[in-house]
Every structure is written in structure tokens, then in C-alpha cells.
Amino acid sequence: MTSYTTASARAEMSELRRLKTLLPPELQSWVTVEGTTEVNPPLLRSEEIGRDEIEIQVDLARWENLAIDQRNLLFWHEVARIQNDTIPREGWEMAALAIGLGGAVGELWVQDGLLLLLAMGLCGISGYRLWQKNNGDRTLKDSLEADEKAIALATRFGYTLPNAYKSLGSAFKTLIEQTPNRRQKKRYEARLQALRRSASKAKSQMQQTDRPISI
């Protein structure tokens, strides 16, 4: 049992080191890759852990069920989100909302109209930012843009365009099969459909190719 645990830990460390080599050179000094220790975490998640420092967290237990090419494209999707600056930052919105609500209640008590307006304005701004972060359409748009950039990153690392599309499409199919959450599954399905449209467009733009793009 001990030897199995040791071998598993070594395999995980090896995979984390491999993923770090997939970071573009311009990100290697401030982006790290670690295994997550959370219960029921997302497969991949990026988090700001300090000033100018981002950590990509991987659920290694689920990660090992994916093929190498699938892992690579999903990892580059997360890298693309960092490059596009669409990962969650240290949230001030909840704190600001709490302060605004507390201030509004206090000013209702003392009946100071100007401070009440300021408190309500703070609530409005922080509430709008929270809505933006959790808006489904905005989240999907950011994901689709990151998928397109992941394809470009794959070609930068030596993938042919057809193989990059196939690998990401295959990853989506696997995740659709393995994801019990209906809402998350629909997001993967939407991304797969968008990827197919993108592949079709890329195919039509390729003047000469021996291997058609198919997902």
C-alpha cells in the first residue's frame, strides 16, 4: 500500500512538472501549477494567490482519466483564460456589498440622505460587478474565446491545426460523458458545438491540407 501511494505521488508530481513545461515562456515566472486539495473541486481552476502571481489548480484524481492530448488542450484553455485576463481576481465586491448594505441601514437610522445615497451607490456598483462575474452568457463567451486561443497555443507548441481541434473536441466529449452536473454538461456541449463551427470555418480557410478537420 505504501509503495502504491509513493508511486501515485511521484506520478502526480511528474504530471505537474510536465504541465509547467506547457506554460508559454512569458508566463513561467508568475504562473504556478499545483494539485488541489479541495473536496469536489473543478477539474481546472486559476486563482490569484498574490500580487502578480497566479496558480493553476488541477484535480489530479479526475485529470488522470484523460488522455495526454486532451489534458494538454484543456490546460492551454486555462492558460488562455489567464492571458485574456478573465480569471476571478481577489474579490472586493462581497466586502463592498456588505459595507454598503451596513451603511445603508445605518443611514436610514440617522436619516442622513447624502450618506444613504453613497451607501446605496456602493451597493449598486458591487452588485453589478457580482452579476457580471456570475452571468452565464459572459462566462460562456469567455470560455469560447479561451478555446480559440487554446487552439493557437497548441499550434505554437507543435500541434497541427487538425490535431489541436480533434484533441480539444475529444476532451469535451469525455467531459460530457463524465460530468453528472446537468448545467456544467450543457456548457461543455455548447463549447463543443462552437468548436465544431470554428473547425469548419478553419477548414474552409485552409488552402492546402491532406487531413480535413473533423471533431
mmCIF file of C-alpha atoms in Angstrom:
data_model
loop_
_atom_site.group_PDB
_atom_site.id
_atom_site.type_symbol
_atom_site.label_atom_id
_atom_site.label_comp_id
_atom_site.label_asym_id
_atom_site.label_seq_id
_atom_site.Cartn_x
_atom_site.Cartn_y
_atom_site.Cartn_z
ATOM 1 C CA MET A 1 0.000 0.000 0.000
ATOM 2 C CA THR A 2 2.826 2.363 0.917
ATOM 3 C CA SER A 3 4.643 1.669 -2.341
ATOM 4 C CA TYR A 4 1.449 2.300 -4.319
ATOM 5 C CA THR A 5 0.907 5.619 -2.544
ATOM 6 C CA THR A 6 4.502 6.626 -3.175
ATOM 7 C CA ALA A 7 4.251 5.716 -6.857
ATOM 8 C CA SER A 8 0.997 7.658 -7.167
ATOM 9 C CA ALA A 9 2.541 10.733 -5.527
ATOM 10 C CA ARG A 10 5.535 10.527 -7.854
ATOM 11 C CA ALA A 11 3.245 10.271 -10.896
ATOM 12 C CA GLU A 12 1.310 13.330 -9.761
ATOM 13 C CA MET A 13 4.477 15.362 -9.224
ATOM 14 C CA SER A 14 5.721 14.259 -12.640
ATOM 15 C CA GLU A 15 2.491 15.415 -14.256
ATOM 16 C CA LEU A 16 2.626 18.788 -12.511
ATOM 17 C CA ARG A 17 6.192 19.274 -13.734
ATOM 18 C CA ARG A 18 5.114 18.305 -17.256
ATOM 19 C CA LEU A 19 2.285 20.821 -17.196
ATOM 20 C CA LYS A 20 4.673 23.567 -16.135
ATOM 21 C CA THR A 21 6.654 22.933 -19.322
ATOM 22 C CA LEU A 22 3.476 23.696 -21.295
ATOM 23 C CA LEU A 23 3.374 27.246 -19.973
ATOM 24 C CA PRO A 24 4.484 29.838 -22.539
ATOM 25 C CA PRO A 25 7.860 31.352 -21.536
ATOM 26 C CA GLU A 26 6.298 34.730 -20.781
ATOM 27 C CA LEU A 27 4.093 33.151 -18.073
ATOM 28 C CA GLN A 28 6.585 30.820 -16.402
ATOM 29 C CA SER A 29 7.897 33.361 -13.885
ATOM 30 C CA TRP A 30 4.493 34.202 -12.371
ATOM 31 C CA VAL A 31 2.172 31.245 -13.046
ATOM 32 C CA THR A 32 2.470 28.041 -10.992
ATOM 33 C CA VAL A 33 0.736 24.655 -11.291
ATOM 34 C CA GLU A 34 -0.379 22.688 -8.236
ATOM 35 C CA GLY A 35 -2.711 19.833 -7.342
ATOM 36 C CA THR A 36 -5.832 20.898 -5.468
ATOM 37 C CA THR A 37 -6.725 19.511 -2.040
ATOM 38 C CA GLU A 38 -10.359 20.652 -2.047
ATOM 39 C CA VAL A 39 -13.368 18.348 -1.886
ATOM 40 C CA ASN A 40 -15.242 18.129 -5.230
ATOM 41 C CA PRO A 41 -13.135 20.825 -6.933
ATOM 42 C CA PRO A 42 -13.417 21.853 -10.583
ATOM 43 C CA LEU A 43 -11.126 19.975 -12.952
ATOM 44 C CA LEU A 44 -9.023 23.091 -13.512
ATOM 45 C CA ARG A 45 -9.130 26.448 -11.829
ATOM 46 C CA SER A 46 -6.897 29.512 -11.835
ATOM 47 C CA GLU A 47 -6.645 31.685 -8.767
ATOM 48 C CA GLU A 48 -4.787 34.847 -7.865
ATOM 49 C CA ILE A 49 -2.683 33.955 -4.821
ATOM 50 C CA GLY A 50 -0.675 37.146 -4.525
ATOM 51 C CA ARG A 51 0.294 40.274 -6.334
ATOM 52 C CA ASP A 52 1.232 39.322 -9.900
ATOM 53 C CA GLU A 53 1.056 35.598 -9.091
ATOM 54 C CA ILE A 54 -1.443 33.098 -10.473
ATOM 55 C CA GLU A 55 -1.840 29.439 -9.522
ATOM 56 C CA ILE A 56 -3.475 26.859 -11.779
ATOM 57 C CA GLN A 57 -5.044 24.179 -9.583
ATOM 58 C CA VAL A 58 -5.612 20.694 -11.026
ATOM 59 C CA ASP A 59 -7.886 17.940 -9.710
ATOM 60 C CA LEU A 60 -5.346 15.183 -10.337
ATOM 61 C CA ALA A 61 -7.766 12.380 -9.409
ATOM 62 C CA ARG A 62 -10.003 13.231 -12.396
ATOM 63 C CA TRP A 63 -7.151 14.514 -14.526
ATOM 64 C CA GLU A 64 -5.573 11.066 -14.862
ATOM 65 C CA ASN A 65 -8.727 9.777 -16.587
ATOM 66 C CA LEU A 66 -7.975 11.979 -19.596
ATOM 67 C CA ALA A 67 -5.593 11.255 -22.455
ATOM 68 C CA ILE A 68 -2.408 13.343 -22.709
ATOM 69 C CA ASP A 69 -3.614 15.329 -25.729
ATOM 70 C CA GLN A 70 -6.913 16.051 -24.006
ATOM 71 C CA ARG A 71 -5.068 17.264 -20.914
ATOM 72 C CA ASN A 72 -2.821 19.493 -22.957
ATOM 73 C CA LEU A 73 -5.639 21.312 -24.727
ATOM 74 C CA LEU A 74 -7.673 21.752 -21.539
ATOM 75 C CA PHE A 75 -4.580 23.086 -19.792
ATOM 76 C CA TRP A 76 -3.952 25.552 -22.612
ATOM 77 C CA HIS A 77 -7.563 26.678 -22.301
ATOM 78 C CA GLU A 78 -6.802 27.652 -18.710
ATOM 79 C CA VAL A 79 -3.588 29.363 -19.810
ATOM 80 C CA ALA A 80 -5.613 31.277 -22.396
ATOM 81 C CA ARG A 81 -8.003 32.471 -19.674
ATOM 82 C CA ILE A 82 -5.029 33.893 -17.816
ATOM 83 C CA GLN A 83 -3.740 35.584 -20.958
ATOM 84 C CA ASN A 84 -7.206 37.003 -21.650
ATOM 85 C CA ASP A 85 -7.411 38.248 -18.045
ATOM 86 C CA THR A 86 -10.752 36.521 -17.424
ATOM 87 C CA ILE A 87 -9.926 34.608 -14.240
ATOM 88 C CA PRO A 88 -11.540 35.693 -10.945
ATOM 89 C CA ARG A 89 -9.484 38.238 -9.054
ATOM 90 C CA GLU A 90 -9.381 38.801 -5.335
ATOM 91 C CA GLY A 91 -12.991 39.767 -4.795
ATOM 92 C CA TRP A 92 -13.721 43.128 -3.261
ATOM 93 C CA GLU A 93 -17.315 43.032 -4.358
ATOM 94 C CA MET A 94 -18.740 40.980 -1.485
ATOM 95 C CA ALA A 95 -16.944 43.124 1.088
ATOM 96 C CA ALA A 96 -18.115 46.308 -0.634
ATOM 97 C CA LEU A 97 -21.683 44.997 -0.809
ATOM 98 C CA ALA A 98 -21.641 44.196 2.907
ATOM 99 C CA ILE A 99 -20.239 47.642 3.737
ATOM 100 C CA GLY A 100 -22.803 49.323 1.502
ATOM 101 C CA LEU A 101 -25.722 47.425 2.996
ATOM 102 C CA GLY A 102 -24.490 48.106 6.515
ATOM 103 C CA GLY A 103 -24.048 51.756 5.726
ATOM 104 C CA ALA A 104 -27.499 51.998 4.154
ATOM 105 C CA VAL A 105 -29.135 50.512 7.238
ATOM 106 C CA GLY A 106 -27.157 52.855 9.492
ATOM 107 C CA GLU A 107 -28.036 55.950 7.485
ATOM 108 C CA LEU A 108 -31.704 55.015 7.493
ATOM 109 C CA TRP A 109 -31.456 55.101 11.267
ATOM 110 C CA VAL A 110 -29.715 58.506 11.467
ATOM 111 C CA GLN A 111 -31.532 59.815 8.373
ATOM 112 C CA ASP A 112 -28.522 61.276 6.555
ATOM 113 C CA GLY A 113 -29.638 61.453 2.918
ATOM 114 C CA LEU A 114 -26.228 62.065 1.322
ATOM 115 C CA LEU A 115 -24.527 59.179 3.113
ATOM 116 C CA LEU A 116 -27.506 56.973 2.329
ATOM 117 C CA LEU A 117 -27.093 57.732 -1.378
ATOM 118 C CA LEU A 118 -23.368 56.967 -1.189
ATOM 119 C CA ALA A 119 -24.047 53.657 0.571
ATOM 120 C CA MET A 120 -26.693 52.688 -1.972
ATOM 121 C CA GLY A 121 -24.316 53.623 -4.796
ATOM 122 C CA LEU A 122 -21.665 51.311 -3.350
ATOM 123 C CA CYS A 123 -24.251 48.526 -3.176
ATOM 124 C CA GLY A 124 -25.201 49.115 -6.789
ATOM 125 C CA ILE A 125 -21.633 49.055 -8.133
ATOM 126 C CA SER A 126 -20.585 45.961 -6.181
ATOM 127 C CA GLY A 127 -23.841 44.188 -7.008
ATOM 128 C CA TYR A 128 -23.376 44.877 -10.725
ATOM 129 C CA ARG A 129 -19.816 43.541 -10.647
ATOM 130 C CA LEU A 130 -21.012 40.375 -8.905
ATOM 131 C CA TRP A 131 -23.712 39.955 -11.560
ATOM 132 C CA GLN A 132 -21.097 40.356 -14.294
ATOM 133 C CA LYS A 133 -18.896 37.674 -12.740
ATOM 134 C CA ASN A 134 -21.758 35.200 -12.483
ATOM 135 C CA ASN A 135 -23.523 35.994 -15.756
ATOM 136 C CA GLY A 136 -23.847 32.760 -17.729
ATOM 137 C CA ASP A 137 -23.619 34.351 -21.178
ATOM 138 C CA ARG A 138 -20.495 36.288 -20.253
ATOM 139 C CA THR A 139 -18.881 33.182 -18.768
ATOM 140 C CA LEU A 140 -19.617 31.152 -21.903
ATOM 141 C CA LYS A 141 -18.268 33.911 -24.159
ATOM 142 C CA ASP A 142 -15.031 34.000 -22.154
ATOM 143 C CA SER A 143 -14.757 30.190 -22.406
ATOM 144 C CA LEU A 144 -15.251 30.190 -26.177
ATOM 145 C CA GLU A 145 -12.588 32.855 -26.625
ATOM 146 C CA ALA A 146 -10.208 30.835 -24.454
ATOM 147 C CA ASP A 147 -10.941 27.702 -26.517
ATOM 148 C CA GLU A 148 -9.925 29.539 -29.682
ATOM 149 C CA LYS A 149 -6.736 30.750 -28.039
ATOM 150 C CA ALA A 150 -6.008 27.234 -26.716
ATOM 151 C CA ILE A 151 -6.002 26.005 -30.321
ATOM 152 C CA ALA A 152 -3.482 28.707 -31.216
ATOM 153 C CA LEU A 153 -1.316 27.797 -28.213
ATOM 154 C CA ALA A 154 -1.371 24.140 -29.262
ATOM 155 C CA THR A 155 -0.051 25.015 -32.719
ATOM 156 C CA ARG A 156 2.619 27.130 -31.030
ATOM 157 C CA PHE A 157 3.712 24.001 -29.152
ATOM 158 C CA GLY A 158 3.885 21.847 -32.275
ATOM 159 C CA TYR A 159 0.338 20.560 -32.842
ATOM 160 C CA THR A 160 -1.105 20.640 -36.319
ATOM 161 C CA LEU A 161 -4.331 22.603 -36.556
ATOM 162 C CA PRO A 162 -6.468 19.491 -37.254
ATOM 163 C CA ASN A 163 -4.974 17.619 -34.291
ATOM 164 C CA ALA A 164 -5.465 20.594 -31.978
ATOM 165 C CA TYR A 165 -9.175 20.735 -32.855
ATOM 166 C CA LYS A 166 -9.553 16.964 -32.550
ATOM 167 C CA SER A 167 -7.854 16.855 -29.157
ATOM 168 C CA LEU A 168 -9.974 19.613 -27.646
ATOM 169 C CA GLY A 169 -13.144 18.187 -29.156
ATOM 170 C CA SER A 170 -12.288 14.750 -27.777
ATOM 171 C CA ALA A 171 -11.720 16.288 -24.339
ATOM 172 C CA PHE A 172 -15.173 17.890 -24.423
ATOM 173 C CA LYS A 173 -16.798 14.597 -25.392
ATOM 174 C CA THR A 174 -15.106 12.814 -22.492
ATOM 175 C CA LEU A 175 -16.084 15.547 -20.035
ATOM 176 C CA ILE A 176 -19.693 15.460 -21.249
ATOM 177 C CA GLU A 177 -19.799 11.724 -20.544
ATOM 178 C CA GLN A 178 -18.168 12.058 -17.122
ATOM 179 C CA THR A 179 -19.966 15.155 -15.815
ATOM 180 C CA PRO A 180 -23.101 14.442 -13.750
ATOM 181 C CA ASN A 181 -23.964 18.126 -13.258
ATOM 182 C CA ARG A 182 -26.517 18.973 -15.930
ATOM 183 C CA ARG A 183 -25.672 22.669 -16.078
ATOM 184 C CA GLN A 184 -21.941 22.029 -16.470
ATOM 185 C CA LYS A 185 -22.629 19.352 -19.065
ATOM 186 C CA LYS A 186 -24.650 21.831 -21.157
ATOM 187 C CA ARG A 187 -21.731 24.254 -21.054
ATOM 188 C CA TYR A 188 -19.394 21.590 -22.403
ATOM 189 C CA GLU A 189 -21.926 20.753 -25.110
ATOM 190 C CA ALA A 190 -22.170 24.435 -26.103
ATOM 191 C CA ARG A 191 -18.397 24.695 -26.275
ATOM 192 C CA LEU A 192 -18.204 21.531 -28.395
ATOM 193 C CA GLN A 193 -20.736 22.895 -30.867
ATOM 194 C CA ALA A 194 -18.864 26.200 -31.086
ATOM 195 C CA LEU A 195 -15.596 24.312 -31.601
ATOM 196 C CA ARG A 196 -17.142 22.342 -34.464
ATOM 197 C CA ARG A 197 -18.236 25.574 -36.133
ATOM 198 C CA SER A 198 -14.765 27.016 -35.683
ATOM 199 C CA ALA A 199 -13.159 23.869 -37.118
ATOM 200 C CA SER A 200 -15.443 24.022 -40.134
ATOM 201 C CA LYS A 201 -14.518 27.653 -40.719
ATOM 202 C CA ALA A 202 -10.800 26.897 -40.333
ATOM 203 C CA LYS A 203 -11.105 24.010 -42.777
ATOM 204 C CA SER A 204 -12.648 26.242 -45.424
ATOM 205 C CA GLN A 205 -9.845 28.755 -44.961
ATOM 206 C CA MET A 206 -7.084 26.215 -45.322
ATOM 207 C CA GLN A 207 -5.926 26.315 -48.917
ATOM 208 C CA GLN A 208 -3.994 23.064 -48.863
ATOM 209 C CA THR A 209 -4.361 20.202 -46.409
ATOM 210 C CA ASP A 210 -4.077 16.466 -46.543
ATOM 211 C CA ARG A 211 -6.095 15.887 -43.372
ATOM 212 C CA PRO A 212 -9.503 17.504 -43.033
ATOM 213 C CA ILE A 213 -10.507 18.848 -39.665
ATOM 214 C CA SER A 214 -13.211 16.752 -38.059
ATOM 215 C CA ILE A 215 -14.366 16.560 -34.460
#
